[in-house]
Amino acid sequence: MNINMRFFEHAERNNRSFYIYDLKATAGETVFDAHWHTEFEILYAECDGMVKLDAKEIPLAKDSFVFINTEQLHQTVAYANGRIFAMVFDFELLAFNNKDFCQTNIINALKTKSSLFPQCDSLDEALCEEIKRLLKSIIDVYYSNTPGYELKIKCNLYEIIFLLYSGGKFISYEKEKHYPLAQIDYVKKAVAYMEANYPQPVTIDDLARCVSINKYY
Amino acid sequence: MNINMRFFEHAERNNRSFYIYDLKATAGETVFDAHWHTEFEILYAECDGMVKLDAKEIPLAKDSFVFINTEQLHQTVAYANGRIFAMVFDFELLAFNNKDFCQTNIINALKTKSSLFPQCDSLDEALCEEIKRLLKSIIDVYYSNTPGYELKIKCNLYEIIFLLYSGGKFISYEKEKHYPLAQIDYVKKAVAYMEANYPQPVTIDDLARCVSINKYY
């Protein structure tokens, strides 16, 4: 995995930053293994591939994008050579100081996961094209060193959020929580347990106990 | 003066709000008398006229705009019938919660007046056209009742700020402070004094004392 990590704000290298990972995709190989994090992520592909998002497989094509909501398990395989850009940030990046409508009803709803981003297949073509244009512009300005590019990135993210919000495209958490994710939660718990205990050996018994299931499950 | 005042955020009707005044312009008449305020203002004209900004006269034409920096004395006369939109807000509207580069170096510099907005005559035509497009879109969305229009307004304001910042077009206060504004400061002080003492009669002696000049000045 070729990770070229750059920080959005050099003075703030904690969770509040905005990063773009420029990932090299090789046909038939994994671009990144299954993982998750508390930050939001947007993938922008320049080649064919597949993203596994929790239990769902989403195809990647040239100039396609995938929104990865916070804590979603995600994994990517390339079907062709190319590049995949992964933009990662915490919604705190977009928080307004003023507790106005924008902050309370839009940004905070994303931060607290009461609104989730949809996938491209539930959006009409014109909206997808507009989002692609805004994402491309984020990638271009990020690598451009234009003075104030940090503000342009926020502009485009707000514009994407506005387009989805005004079109009623955000998914409310209420709808989504019935999605059968029990197995994925087991995997997440097991991996978290292994990471917490590394480098100590972990047995199947330990894992079964940690996720509260029978070890023969 | 036909003022149709609408508030940007109904829950926050104090200085943090965003208003558009939709002003009726009548040929040969004053659209608004000289005044100033601590909020920033953008005029967008749909007819010919003239704005007096401190000591400087700026012509208005169809689809032209004028930035009125905080505390600038401004007055408008129409040369034709039409409408002039006045957008008024405090930079607090645009403040980020995160004290990142955008907040510290861009938004805060505007709020503290260490950066001032330029006028259209110092910008190239393509940039002026882009700013006009963004301002028109603000006016349209403000009157549209689109869900989340408040975020779109912020988007466009950030975009205008980004365009000016990346092009190095903001005027630093250092340059501007040598501008001979003494007389205008006298007028401001005198008007403030009259307002503070209204409805008591104010004499020339009182005013001269208040602004510390000779009454025969």
XYZ file of N, CA, C and O in Angstrom, chain A residues 32-188:
628
model
N -6.517 -1.810 -0.049
C -6.343 -1.808 1.402
C -7.240 -2.860 2.027
O -8.310 -3.171 1.521
N -6.727 -3.432 3.103
C -7.455 -4.478 3.812
C -8.595 -3.891 4.630
O -8.631 -2.684 4.893
N -9.479 -4.789 5.054
C -10.644 -4.353 5.832
C -10.189 -3.610 7.089
O -9.306 -4.064 7.806
N -10.769 -2.448 7.296
C -10.495 -1.682 8.514
C -11.625 -0.685 8.690
O -12.487 -0.530 7.809
N -11.621 -0.002 9.782
C -12.618 1.069 9.994
C -12.011 2.095 10.929
O -10.968 1.863 11.527
N -12.652 3.208 11.017
C -12.156 4.278 11.889
C -13.312 5.222 12.192
O -14.376 5.132 11.568
N -13.057 6.098 13.104
C -14.140 7.015 13.499
C -14.228 8.214 12.565
O -15.143 9.021 12.685
N -13.286 8.338 11.639
C -13.361 9.454 10.696
C -14.199 9.066 9.485
O -14.364 7.887 9.177
N -14.698 10.064 8.814
C -15.456 9.878 7.584
C -14.453 9.750 6.434
O -13.360 10.290 6.512
N -14.843 9.021 5.399
C -13.920 8.841 4.268
C -14.671 8.888 2.947
O -15.819 8.450 2.862
N -14.010 9.442 1.955
C -14.569 9.431 0.595
C -13.510 8.828 -0.315
O -12.364 9.265 -0.311
N -13.916 7.779 -1.056
C -13.000 7.196 -2.044
C -13.334 7.772 -3.409
O -14.514 7.898 -3.770
N -12.299 8.104 -4.152
C -12.480 8.559 -5.532
C -11.562 7.708 -6.400
O -10.342 7.754 -6.255
N -12.174 6.883 -7.256
C -11.394 5.910 -8.031
C -11.125 6.401 -9.438
O -11.971 7.066 -10.049
N -9.929 6.086 -9.908
C -9.608 6.358 -11.311
C -9.434 5.039 -12.082
O -8.857 5.043 -13.165
N -9.929 3.950 -11.492
C -9.837 2.647 -12.167
C -10.943 1.739 -11.652
O -11.578 2.046 -10.645
N -11.139 0.594 -12.334
C -12.155 -0.372 -11.899
C -11.703 -1.092 -10.631
O -10.508 -1.296 -10.405
N -12.680 -1.480 -9.855
C -12.379 -2.205 -8.636
C -13.653 -2.483 -7.871
O -14.758 -2.411 -8.429
N -13.494 -2.814 -6.609
C -14.651 -3.118 -5.774
C -14.346 -2.712 -4.338
O -13.247 -2.946 -3.837
N -15.345 -2.075 -3.725
C -15.225 -1.741 -2.304
C -16.219 -2.604 -1.550
O -17.386 -2.699 -1.942
N -15.761 -3.265 -0.506
C -16.685 -3.990 0.361
C -16.931 -3.095 1.566
O -16.010 -2.769 2.321
N -18.185 -2.675 1.687
C -18.588 -1.755 2.761
C -19.481 -2.532 3.708
O -20.613 -2.866 3.346
N -19.019 -2.861 4.895
C -19.734 -3.781 5.772
C -20.054 -5.025 4.940
O -19.142 -5.618 4.397
N -21.317 -5.396 4.781
C -21.610 -6.632 4.045
C -21.879 -6.394 2.565
O -22.143 -7.332 1.821
N -21.799 -5.152 2.114
C -22.248 -4.803 0.765
C -21.071 -4.563 -0.184
O -20.111 -3.893 0.187
N -21.177 -5.092 -1.396
C -20.127 -4.867 -2.391
C -20.538 -3.728 -3.325
O -21.626 -3.748 -3.893
N -19.642 -2.773 -3.505
C -19.941 -1.619 -4.358
C -18.885 -1.556 -5.449
O -17.695 -1.527 -5.156
N -19.329 -1.587 -6.715
C -18.342 -1.553 -7.812
C -17.696 -0.177 -7.936
O -18.333 0.845 -7.694
N -16.429 -0.174 -8.291
C -15.705 1.072 -8.577
C -15.416 1.107 -10.068
O -15.040 0.091 -10.654
N -15.589 2.264 -10.675
C -15.221 2.437 -12.084
C -14.404 3.713 -12.164
O -14.230 4.395 -11.147
N -13.911 4.019 -13.351
C -13.175 5.277 -13.494
C -14.090 6.442 -13.116
O -15.242 6.505 -13.533
N -13.570 7.387 -12.319
C -14.344 8.548 -11.866
C -15.620 8.168 -11.123
O -16.695 8.695 -11.398
N -15.490 7.211 -10.232
C -16.622 6.907 -9.356
C -16.203 7.229 -7.926
O -15.012 7.365 -7.638
N -17.186 7.378 -7.066
C -16.865 7.686 -5.674
C -17.707 6.822 -4.735
O -18.776 6.330 -5.113
N -17.187 6.629 -3.545
C -17.904 5.878 -2.503
C -17.770 6.668 -1.207
O -16.671 7.110 -0.857
N -18.878 6.873 -0.531
C -18.847 7.498 0.789
C -18.743 6.396 1.837
O -19.523 5.441 1.801
N -17.805 6.524 2.760
C -17.647 5.530 3.824
C -17.994 6.217 5.135
O -17.242 7.068 5.630
N -19.174 5.877 5.652
C -19.608 6.517 6.888
C -18.706 6.107 8.042
O -18.013 5.086 7.977
N -18.696 6.898 9.074
C -17.810 6.632 10.205
C -18.098 5.240 10.765
O -19.243 4.824 10.860
N -17.039 4.540 11.071
C -17.086 3.203 11.645
C -17.568 2.103 10.697
O -17.788 0.975 11.124
N -17.722 2.404 9.417
C -18.069 1.342 8.470
C -16.807 0.558 8.142
O -15.758 1.146 7.856
N -16.949 -0.765 8.154
C -15.838 -1.639 7.784
C -15.658 -1.526 6.273
O -16.629 -1.636 5.535
N -14.429 -1.269 5.810
C -14.240 -1.126 4.362
C -12.931 -1.734 3.899
O -11.947 -1.752 4.622
N -12.974 -2.203 2.678
C -11.896 -2.981 2.074
C -11.982 -2.745 0.563
O -13.082 -2.634 0.026
N -10.836 -2.660 -0.106
C -10.892 -2.352 -1.544
C -9.958 -3.251 -2.349
O -8.820 -3.487 -1.951
N -10.477 -3.725 -3.459
C -9.704 -4.553 -4.393
C -9.734 -3.846 -5.753
O -10.775 -3.300 -6.139
N -8.593 -3.824 -6.429
C -8.542 -3.204 -7.762
C -8.708 -4.277 -8.834
O -8.198 -5.381 -8.705
N -9.428 -3.937 -9.912
C -9.561 -4.845 -11.058
C -8.697 -4.357 -12.222
O -8.602 -5.018 -13.247
N -8.115 -3.193 -12.046
C -7.247 -2.631 -13.094
C -6.176 -1.801 -12.405
O -6.318 -1.443 -11.238
N -5.119 -1.488 -13.125
C -4.098 -0.592 -12.570
C -4.622 0.839 -12.582
O -5.374 1.217 -13.483
N -4.210 1.597 -11.603
C -4.651 2.996 -11.561
C -4.420 3.577 -10.187
O -3.537 3.125 -9.454
N -5.206 4.585 -9.852
C -5.072 5.219 -8.546
C -6.438 5.359 -7.897
O -7.447 5.529 -8.575
N -6.410 5.305 -6.599
C -7.623 5.556 -5.824
C -7.255 6.572 -4.745
O -6.275 6.384 -4.021
N -7.999 7.649 -4.701
C -7.766 8.670 -3.678
C -8.720 8.427 -2.511
O -9.906 8.192 -2.729
N -8.180 8.448 -1.303
C -9.018 8.293 -0.108
C -8.914 9.580 0.700
O -7.838 9.933 1.181
N -10.022 10.298 0.808
C -10.061 11.548 1.581
C -10.631 11.241 2.955
O -11.713 10.671 3.044
N -9.905 11.574 3.982
C -10.305 11.214 5.345
C -10.376 12.456 6.216
O -9.442 13.274 6.205
N -11.452 12.616 6.932
C -11.564 13.753 7.859
C -12.637 13.487 8.901
O -13.495 12.631 8.719
N -12.561 14.246 9.968
C -13.569 14.198 11.017
C -14.527 15.361 10.751
O -14.085 16.423 10.298
N -15.803 15.189 11.019
C -16.756 16.273 10.736
C -16.478 17.531 11.562
O -16.991 18.598 11.244
N -15.658 17.383 12.596
C -15.251 18.563 13.364
C -14.561 19.599 12.457
O -14.635 20.797 12.719
N -13.924 19.110 11.400
C -13.302 20.006 10.407
C -14.293 21.038 9.890
O -13.918 22.167 9.578
N -15.562 20.607 9.778
C -16.594 21.456 9.160
C -17.475 22.167 10.176
O -18.424 22.855 9.806
N -17.171 21.994 11.466
C -18.042 22.568 12.503
C -17.969 24.085 12.516
O -16.888 24.671 12.420
N -19.134 24.715 12.638
C -19.204 26.177 12.760
C -19.147 26.557 14.225
O -19.657 25.836 15.085
N -18.571 27.712 14.476
C -18.493 28.208 15.843
C -19.885 28.579 16.354
O -20.219 28.376 17.514
N -20.649 29.104 15.448
C -21.999 29.563 15.686
C -22.956 28.371 15.718
O -22.971 27.591 14.772
N -23.727 28.236 16.781
C -24.640 27.079 16.846
C -25.926 27.396 16.091
O -27.014 27.470 16.655
N -25.793 27.629 14.814
C -26.926 28.012 13.971
C -27.557 26.773 13.333
O -27.203 25.639 13.654
N -28.484 27.000 12.417
C -29.177 25.886 11.758
C -28.182 24.946 11.074
O -28.299 23.720 11.176
N -27.208 25.528 10.384
C -26.217 24.712 9.651
C -25.485 23.772 10.602
O -25.283 22.595 10.300
N -25.090 24.318 11.745
C -24.323 23.502 12.688
C -25.208 22.464 13.372
O -24.878 21.279 13.418
N -26.342 22.899 13.866
C -27.193 22.037 14.689
C -27.895 20.965 13.860
O -27.934 19.804 14.243
N -28.432 21.365 12.715
C -29.264 20.417 11.955
C -28.517 19.680 10.855
O -28.991 18.651 10.392
N -27.405 20.211 10.426
C -26.715 19.555 9.305
C -25.386 18.946 9.758
O -25.236 17.723 9.742
N -24.446 19.768 10.187
C -23.111 19.253 10.508
C -23.153 18.345 11.741
O -22.564 17.256 11.748
N -23.880 18.766 12.744
C -23.919 17.952 13.960
C -24.626 16.614 13.728
O -24.261 15.602 14.327
N -25.605 16.605 12.841
C -26.317 15.352 12.521
C -25.369 14.361 11.837
O -25.494 13.143 12.025
N -24.418 14.885 11.080
C -23.427 14.010 10.449
C -22.429 13.516 11.496
O -22.072 12.341 11.529
N -22.028 14.436 12.346
C -21.031 14.093 13.366
C -21.561 13.017 14.322
O -20.824 12.125 14.730
N -22.838 13.111 14.654
C -23.422 12.167 15.611
C -24.029 10.953 14.907
O -24.691 10.150 15.540
N -23.832 10.862 13.603
C -24.337 9.745 12.799
C -25.855 9.635 12.791
O -26.390 8.552 12.511
N -26.576 10.713 13.068
C -28.026 10.592 12.880
C -28.366 10.796 11.402
O -29.430 10.403 10.955
N -27.431 11.380 10.632
C -27.549 11.389 9.157
C -26.357 10.627 8.587
O -25.227 10.885 8.984
N -26.640 9.741 7.650
C -25.567 8.985 6.989
C -25.546 9.336 5.507
O -26.595 9.612 4.911
N -24.360 9.299 4.919
C -24.237 9.574 3.485
C -24.797 8.390 2.687
O -24.584 7.236 3.050
N -25.452 8.694 1.560
C -25.970 7.630 0.674
C -24.859 7.177 -0.284
O -23.786 7.771 -0.307
N -25.133 6.150 -1.080
C -24.200 5.796 -2.153
C -24.708 6.346 -3.475
O -25.884 6.706 -3.595
N -23.820 6.367 -4.438
C -24.130 6.966 -5.741
C -25.348 6.314 -6.403
O -26.103 6.982 -7.099
N -25.559 4.991 -6.153
C -26.666 4.308 -6.832
C -28.049 4.814 -6.405
O -29.039 4.535 -7.066
N -28.104 5.578 -5.321
C -29.404 6.133 -4.932
C -29.537 7.615 -5.327
O -30.474 8.291 -4.908
N -28.593 8.093 -6.129
C -28.626 9.503 -6.552
C -28.834 9.566 -8.067
O -28.400 8.665 -8.786
N -29.455 10.629 -8.550
C -29.607 10.710 -10.007
C -28.282 11.132 -10.638
O -27.371 11.613 -9.967
N -28.195 10.924 -11.956
C -26.922 11.079 -12.638
C -26.361 12.495 -12.528
O -25.160 12.676 -12.319
N -27.249 13.501 -12.661
C -26.776 14.887 -12.622
C -26.131 15.197 -11.268
O -25.088 15.854 -11.200
N -26.733 14.698 -10.213
C -26.195 14.935 -8.872
C -24.845 14.222 -8.704
O -23.893 14.796 -8.173
N -24.769 12.978 -9.187
C -23.487 12.237 -9.125
C -22.394 12.992 -9.873
O -21.263 13.098 -9.388
N -22.724 13.506 -11.044
C -21.729 14.229 -11.842
C -21.240 15.478 -11.110
O -20.056 15.803 -11.120
N -22.180 16.173 -10.474
C -21.832 17.389 -9.738
C -20.915 17.042 -8.552
O -19.930 17.738 -8.293
N -21.229 15.955 -7.873
C -20.386 15.533 -6.746
C -18.988 15.139 -7.249
O -17.978 15.505 -6.645
N -18.932 14.431 -8.373
C -17.618 14.054 -8.942
C -16.789 15.288 -9.246
O -15.594 15.332 -8.961
N -17.433 16.291 -9.845
C -16.734 17.531 -10.183
C -16.162 18.184 -8.916
O -15.017 18.626 -8.878
N -16.966 18.196 -7.848
C -16.518 18.822 -6.598
C -15.387 18.023 -5.959
O -14.447 18.603 -5.399
N -15.454 16.691 -6.036
C -14.390 15.849 -5.472
C -13.085 16.001 -6.255
O -12.004 16.099 -5.674
N -13.197 16.027 -7.586
C -11.996 16.227 -8.422
C -11.338 17.546 -8.063
O -10.117 17.644 -7.988
N -12.163 18.568 -7.873
C -11.632 19.890 -7.551
C -10.936 19.878 -6.184
O -9.924 20.554 -5.987
N -11.453 19.093 -5.247
C -10.787 18.956 -3.935
C -9.398 18.343 -4.119
O -8.406 18.835 -3.583
N -9.325 17.258 -4.905
C -8.038 16.583 -5.116
C -7.052 17.539 -5.803
O -5.906 17.684 -5.386
N -7.537 18.236 -6.841
C -6.663 19.168 -7.571
C -6.117 20.258 -6.643
O -4.927 20.549 -6.652
N -7.010 20.866 -5.865
C -6.575 22.013 -5.054
C -5.679 21.546 -3.897
O -4.768 22.254 -3.483
N -5.913 20.326 -3.417
C -5.114 19.773 -2.313
C -3.641 19.665 -2.714
O -2.747 19.920 -1.912
N -3.410 19.253 -3.962
C -2.026 19.061 -4.423
C -1.468 20.308 -5.116
O -0.372 20.288 -5.659
N -2.227 21.399 -5.101
C -1.852 22.578 -5.891
C -1.012 23.607 -5.137
O -0.392 24.461 -5.739
N -1.064 23.580 -3.816
C -0.427 24.635 -3.015
C -1.001 26.032 -3.243
O -0.335 27.027 -2.986
N -2.210 26.119 -3.771
C -2.883 27.423 -3.901
C -3.058 28.014 -2.500
O -3.525 27.311 -1.601
N -2.730 29.300 -2.313
C -2.966 29.878 -0.982
C -4.450 29.783 -0.617
O -5.310 30.094 -1.443
N -4.715 29.332 0.581
C -6.108 29.220 1.034
C -6.814 27.978 0.507
O -8.036 27.876 0.602
N -6.062 27.008 -0.036
C -6.701 25.795 -0.574
C -7.515 25.062 0.489
O -8.486 24.380 0.199
N -7.124 25.241 1.767
C -7.861 24.602 2.863
C -9.312 25.072 2.879
O -10.223 24.300 3.188
N -9.523 26.354 2.551
C -10.884 26.900 2.532
C -11.658 26.359 1.334
O -12.851 26.065 1.440
N -10.980 26.195 0.213
C -11.637 25.649 -0.986
C -12.100 24.215 -0.732
O -13.186 23.816 -1.168
N -11.291 23.446 -0.010
C -11.695 22.073 0.322
C -12.970 22.103 1.153
O -13.930 21.368 0.874
N -13.003 22.964 2.163
C -14.224 23.055 2.984
C -15.416 23.492 2.136
O -16.504 22.929 2.252
N -15.204 24.505 1.277
C -16.258 24.967 0.350
C -16.898 23.792 -0.379
O -18.107 23.659 -0.414
N -16.051 22.977 -0.992
C -16.575 21.886 -1.813
C -17.264 20.827 -0.965
O -18.275 20.264 -1.375
N -16.736 20.567 0.229
C -17.404 19.598 1.109
C -18.775 20.143 1.529
O -19.768 19.409 1.536
N -18.840 21.425 1.860
C -20.140 22.025 2.224
C -21.107 21.956 1.044
O -22.298 21.719 1.208
N -20.589 22.181 -0.146
C -21.440 22.155 -1.345
C -22.012 20.739 -1.555
O -23.202 20.594 -1.845
N -21.167 19.727 -1.382
C -21.649 18.342 -1.509
C -22.728 18.080 -0.452
O -23.779 17.509 -0.738
N -22.461 18.514 0.766
C -23.423 18.300 1.855
C -24.723 19.049 1.565
O -25.819 18.514 1.754
N -24.606 20.279 1.043
C -25.815 21.038 0.681
C -26.621 20.303 -0.387
O -27.846 20.181 -0.291
N -25.946 19.808 -1.417
C -26.651 19.112 -2.503
C -27.406 17.899 -1.973
O -28.557 17.652 -2.341
N -26.764 17.150 -1.089
C -27.411 15.948 -0.533
C -28.541 16.335 0.422
O -29.607 15.730 0.415
N -28.300 17.365 1.232
C -29.310 17.790 2.207
C -30.542 18.360 1.505
O -31.680 17.991 1.816
N -30.304 19.249 0.525
C -31.445 19.902 -0.138
C -32.246 18.895 -0.956
O -33.448 19.064 -1.136
N -31.577 17.856 -1.425
C -32.279 16.814 -2.177
C -32.869 15.726 -1.287
O -33.437 14.756 -1.787
N -32.738 15.873 0.015
C -33.283 14.869 0.950
C -32.606 13.512 0.808
O -33.235 12.470 0.961
N -31.308 13.521 0.499
C -30.613 12.266 0.191
C -29.880 11.649 1.381
O -29.411 10.505 1.277
N -29.730 12.374 2.468
C -29.081 11.746 3.623
C -29.992 10.658 4.183
O -31.215 10.781 4.141
N -29.384 9.594 4.685
C -30.145 8.468 5.245
C -30.215 8.675 6.745
O -29.186 8.886 7.388
N -31.410 8.626 7.282
C -31.499 8.813 8.729
C -31.098 7.506 9.405
O -31.342 6.417 8.891
N -30.464 7.621 10.533
C -29.942 6.440 11.224
C -31.054 5.458 11.551
O -30.849 4.248 11.555
N -32.243 5.968 11.787
C -33.396 5.120 12.111
C -33.624 4.031 11.070
O -33.810 2.875 11.393
N -33.569 4.447 9.781
C -33.770 3.493 8.675
C -32.677 2.442 8.666
O -32.922 1.275 8.421
N -31.451 2.923 8.896
C -30.283 2.079 8.650
C -30.052 1.058 9.762
O -29.444 0.024 9.525
N -30.548 1.326 10.952
C -30.141 0.482 12.072
C -30.725 -0.929 12.037
O -30.266 -1.792 12.774
N -31.687 -1.148 11.141
C -32.250 -2.497 11.038
C -31.419 -3.386 10.124
O -31.682 -4.567 9.992
N -30.459 -2.808 9.492
C -29.555 -3.529 8.596
C -28.826 -4.613 9.399
O -28.336 -4.353 10.489
N -28.781 -5.854 8.871
C -28.244 -6.959 9.673
C -26.715 -6.934 9.730
O -26.054 -7.484 8.867
N -26.208 -6.274 10.719
C -24.760 -6.107 10.806
C -24.144 -6.864 11.972
O -22.998 -6.617 12.334
N -24.913 -7.806 12.536
C -24.420 -8.487 13.728
C -23.058 -9.145 13.495
O -22.131 -8.955 14.278
N -22.917 -9.887 12.372
C -21.650 -10.579 12.125
C -20.488 -9.590 12.018
O -19.388 -9.862 12.477
N -20.771 -8.450 11.358
C -19.710 -7.471 11.186
C -19.305 -6.898 12.539
O -18.123 -6.668 12.805
N -20.277 -6.708 13.403
C -19.951 -6.223 14.744
C -19.063 -7.231 15.480
O -18.146 -6.840 16.186
N -19.314 -8.541 15.264
C -18.457 -9.560 15.891
C -17.019 -9.411 15.408
O -16.067 -9.453 16.176
N -16.884 -9.254 14.083
C -15.543 -9.139 13.503
C -14.830 -7.908 14.074
O -13.670 -7.964 14.482
N -15.569 -6.784 14.124
C -14.961 -5.556 14.638
C -14.487 -5.737 16.072
O -13.382 -5.345 16.436
